[in-house]
PDB file of C-alpha atoms in Angstrom:
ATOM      1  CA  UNK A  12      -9.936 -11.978  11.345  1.00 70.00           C
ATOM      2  CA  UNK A  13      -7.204 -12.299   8.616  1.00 88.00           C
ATOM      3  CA  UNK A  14      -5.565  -8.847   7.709  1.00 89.00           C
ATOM      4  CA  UNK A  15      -4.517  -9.821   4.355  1.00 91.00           C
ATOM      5  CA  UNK A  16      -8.131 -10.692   3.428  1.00 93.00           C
ATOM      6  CA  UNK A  17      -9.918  -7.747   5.039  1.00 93.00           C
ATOM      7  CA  UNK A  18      -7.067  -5.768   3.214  1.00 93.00           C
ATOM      8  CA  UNK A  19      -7.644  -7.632   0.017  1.00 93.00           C
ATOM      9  CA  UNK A  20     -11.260  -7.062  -0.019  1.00 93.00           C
ATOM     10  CA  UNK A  21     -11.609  -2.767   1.021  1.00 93.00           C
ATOM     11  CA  UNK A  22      -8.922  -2.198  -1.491  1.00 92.00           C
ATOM     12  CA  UNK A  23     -11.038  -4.284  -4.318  1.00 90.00           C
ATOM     13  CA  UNK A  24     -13.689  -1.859  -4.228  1.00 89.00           C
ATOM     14  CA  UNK A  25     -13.684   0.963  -7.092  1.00 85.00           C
ATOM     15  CA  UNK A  26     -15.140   3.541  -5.323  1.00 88.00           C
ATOM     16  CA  UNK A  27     -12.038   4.799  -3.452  1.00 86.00           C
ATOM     17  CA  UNK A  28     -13.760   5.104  -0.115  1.00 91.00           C
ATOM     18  CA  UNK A  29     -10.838   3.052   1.403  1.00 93.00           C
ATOM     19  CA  UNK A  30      -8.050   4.726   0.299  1.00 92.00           C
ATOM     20  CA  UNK A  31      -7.754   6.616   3.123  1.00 93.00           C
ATOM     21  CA  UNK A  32      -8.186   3.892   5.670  1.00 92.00           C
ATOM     22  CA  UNK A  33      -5.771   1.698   3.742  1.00 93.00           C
ATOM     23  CA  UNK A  34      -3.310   4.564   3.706  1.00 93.00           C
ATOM     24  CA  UNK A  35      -3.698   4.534   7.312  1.00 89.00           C
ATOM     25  CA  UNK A  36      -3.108   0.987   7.698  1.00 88.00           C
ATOM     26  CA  UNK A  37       0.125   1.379   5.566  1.00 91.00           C
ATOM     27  CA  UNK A  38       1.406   4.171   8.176  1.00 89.00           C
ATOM     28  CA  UNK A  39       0.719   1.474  11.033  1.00 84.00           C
ATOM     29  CA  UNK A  40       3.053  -0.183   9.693  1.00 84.00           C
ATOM     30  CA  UNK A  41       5.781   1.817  10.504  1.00 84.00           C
ATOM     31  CA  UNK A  42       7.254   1.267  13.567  1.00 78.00           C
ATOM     32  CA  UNK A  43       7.692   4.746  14.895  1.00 81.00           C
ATOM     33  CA  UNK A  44       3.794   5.192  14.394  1.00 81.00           C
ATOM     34  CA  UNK A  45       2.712   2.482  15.811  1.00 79.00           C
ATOM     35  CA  UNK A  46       5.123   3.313  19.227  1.00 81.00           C
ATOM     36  CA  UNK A  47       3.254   6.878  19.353  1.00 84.00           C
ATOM     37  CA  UNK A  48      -0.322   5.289  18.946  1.00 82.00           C
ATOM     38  CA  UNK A  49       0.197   2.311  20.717  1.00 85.00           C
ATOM     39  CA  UNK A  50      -0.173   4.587  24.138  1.00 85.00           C
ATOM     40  CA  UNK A  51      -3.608   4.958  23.138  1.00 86.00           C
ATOM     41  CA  UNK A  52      -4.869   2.383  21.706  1.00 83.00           C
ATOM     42  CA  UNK A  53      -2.250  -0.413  22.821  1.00 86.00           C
ATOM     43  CA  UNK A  54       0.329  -2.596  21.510  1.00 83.00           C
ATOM     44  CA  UNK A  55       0.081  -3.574  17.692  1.00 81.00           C
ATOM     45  CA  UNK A  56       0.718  -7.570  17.453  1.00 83.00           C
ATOM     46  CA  UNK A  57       3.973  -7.575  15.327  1.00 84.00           C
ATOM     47  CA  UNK A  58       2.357 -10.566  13.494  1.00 87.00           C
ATOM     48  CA  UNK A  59      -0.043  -7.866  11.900  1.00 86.00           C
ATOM     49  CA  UNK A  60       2.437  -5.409  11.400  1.00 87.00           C
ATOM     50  CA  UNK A  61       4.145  -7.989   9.319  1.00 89.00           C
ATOM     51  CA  UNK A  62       0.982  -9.229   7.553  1.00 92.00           C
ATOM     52  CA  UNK A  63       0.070  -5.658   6.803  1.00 91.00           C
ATOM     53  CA  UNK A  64       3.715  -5.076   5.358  1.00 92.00           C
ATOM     54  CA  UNK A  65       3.661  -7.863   3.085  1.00 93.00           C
ATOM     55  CA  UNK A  66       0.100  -7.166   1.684  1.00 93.00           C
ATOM     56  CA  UNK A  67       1.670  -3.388   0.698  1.00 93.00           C
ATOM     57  CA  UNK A  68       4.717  -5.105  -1.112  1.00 93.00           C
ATOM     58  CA  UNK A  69       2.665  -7.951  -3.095  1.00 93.00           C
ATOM     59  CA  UNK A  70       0.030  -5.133  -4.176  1.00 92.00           C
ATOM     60  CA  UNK A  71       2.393  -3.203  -5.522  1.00 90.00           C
ATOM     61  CA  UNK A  72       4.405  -5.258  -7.310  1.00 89.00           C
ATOM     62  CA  UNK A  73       0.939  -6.715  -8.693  1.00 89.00           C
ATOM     63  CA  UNK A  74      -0.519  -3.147  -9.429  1.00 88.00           C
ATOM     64  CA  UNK A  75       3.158  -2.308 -11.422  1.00 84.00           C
ATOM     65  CA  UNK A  76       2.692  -5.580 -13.380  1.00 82.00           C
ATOM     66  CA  UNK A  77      -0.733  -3.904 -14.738  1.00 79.00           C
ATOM     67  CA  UNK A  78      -0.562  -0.815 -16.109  1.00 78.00           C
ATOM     68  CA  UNK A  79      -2.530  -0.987 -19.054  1.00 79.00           C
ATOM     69  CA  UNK A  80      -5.148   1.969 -18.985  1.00 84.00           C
ATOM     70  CA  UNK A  81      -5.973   4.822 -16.826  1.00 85.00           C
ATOM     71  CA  UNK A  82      -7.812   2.843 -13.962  1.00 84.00           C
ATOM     72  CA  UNK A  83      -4.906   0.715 -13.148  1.00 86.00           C
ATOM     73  CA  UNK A  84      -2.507   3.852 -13.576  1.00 87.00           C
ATOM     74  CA  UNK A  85      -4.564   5.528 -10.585  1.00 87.00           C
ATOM     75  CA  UNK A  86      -4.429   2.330  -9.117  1.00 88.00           C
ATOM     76  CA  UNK A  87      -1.073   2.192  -8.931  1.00 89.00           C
ATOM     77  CA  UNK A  88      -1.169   5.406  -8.001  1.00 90.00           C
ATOM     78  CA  UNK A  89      -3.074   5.092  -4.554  1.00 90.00           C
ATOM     79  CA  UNK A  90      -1.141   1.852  -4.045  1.00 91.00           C
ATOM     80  CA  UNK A  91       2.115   3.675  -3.882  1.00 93.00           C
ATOM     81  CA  UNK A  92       0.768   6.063  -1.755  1.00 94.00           C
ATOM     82  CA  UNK A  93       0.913   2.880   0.580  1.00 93.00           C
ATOM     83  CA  UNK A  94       4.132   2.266   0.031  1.00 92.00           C
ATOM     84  CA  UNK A  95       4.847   6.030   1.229  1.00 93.00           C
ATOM     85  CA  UNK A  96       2.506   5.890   4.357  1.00 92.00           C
ATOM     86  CA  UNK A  97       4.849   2.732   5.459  1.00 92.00           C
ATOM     87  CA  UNK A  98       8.183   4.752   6.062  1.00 91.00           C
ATOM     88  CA  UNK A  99       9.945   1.642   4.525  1.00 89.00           C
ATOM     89  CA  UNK A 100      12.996   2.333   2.514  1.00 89.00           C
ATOM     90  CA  UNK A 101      13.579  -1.641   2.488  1.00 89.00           C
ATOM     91  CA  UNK A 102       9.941  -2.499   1.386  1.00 90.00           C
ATOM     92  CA  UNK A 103      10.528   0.340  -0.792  1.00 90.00           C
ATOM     93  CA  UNK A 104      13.349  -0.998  -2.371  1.00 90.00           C
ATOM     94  CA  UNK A 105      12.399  -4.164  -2.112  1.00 89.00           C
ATOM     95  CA  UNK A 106       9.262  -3.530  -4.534  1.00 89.00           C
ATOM     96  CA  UNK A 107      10.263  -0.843  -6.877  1.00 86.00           C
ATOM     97  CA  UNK A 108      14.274  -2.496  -7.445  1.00 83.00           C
ATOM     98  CA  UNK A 109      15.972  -0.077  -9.754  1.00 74.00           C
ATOM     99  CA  UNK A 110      13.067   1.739 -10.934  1.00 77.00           C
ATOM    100  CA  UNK A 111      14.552   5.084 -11.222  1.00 75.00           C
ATOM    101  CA  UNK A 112      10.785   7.340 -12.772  1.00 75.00           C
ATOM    102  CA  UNK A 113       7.744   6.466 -13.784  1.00 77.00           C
ATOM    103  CA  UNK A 114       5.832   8.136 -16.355  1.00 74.00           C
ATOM    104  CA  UNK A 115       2.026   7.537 -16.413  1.00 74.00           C
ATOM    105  CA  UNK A 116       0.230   8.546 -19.513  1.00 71.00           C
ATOM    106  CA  UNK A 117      -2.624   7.318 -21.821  1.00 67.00           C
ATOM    107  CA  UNK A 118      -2.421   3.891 -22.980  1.00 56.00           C
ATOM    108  CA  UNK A 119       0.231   2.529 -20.639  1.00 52.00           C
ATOM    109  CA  UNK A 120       3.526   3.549 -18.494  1.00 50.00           C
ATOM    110  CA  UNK A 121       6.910   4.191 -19.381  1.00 55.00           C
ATOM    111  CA  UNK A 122       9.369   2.458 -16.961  1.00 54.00           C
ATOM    112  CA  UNK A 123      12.666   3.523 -16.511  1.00 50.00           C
TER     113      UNK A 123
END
């Protein structure tokens, strides 16, 4: 099954009962969890890893790109709680560039 997709279509639902498992799948990502889990449940395939990687970089540059009201705020929100769960100061940078705060409030963000 394709990663992106499945990822794609638990993180389209409004509910938030994926946030958690999404987070989760963000932390996989990182290399030192994946080592301590893979002794029970086995060796991630890298391709995955990498899939999984890029999915948390291209929804949060799209989720930073749409800010407009309070949904997409807490949107953003739990999507940059993936890019935390990742460990990834490169994907980090990578995504965010010289953002230096973000300041959600009603009606839109305030980059700086």
């Amino acid at each position: 099954r394709n990663i992106v997709k499945f990822l794609s279509e638990v993180h389209s639902t409004t509910d938030g009962r994926f946030e958690v498992f999404l987070r989760f799948v963000a932390g996989l990502s990182s290399p030192w969890a994946a080592w301590i889990l893979e002794e029970f449940l086995g060796p991630f395939p890298n391709e995955t890893i990498c899939r999984a990687i890029d999915w948390v970089k291209e929804e949060v540059q799209r989720q930073f790109r749409n800010t407009g009201n309070e949904y997409d705020q807490r949107r953003l929100l739990n999507t940059l709680h993936y890019l935390f769960e990742s460990q990834n100061p490169a994907l980090a940078q990578q995504t965010l560039g010289s953002v230096e705060s973000l300041s959600f409030k009603k009606g839109g963000r305030e980059k700086t």
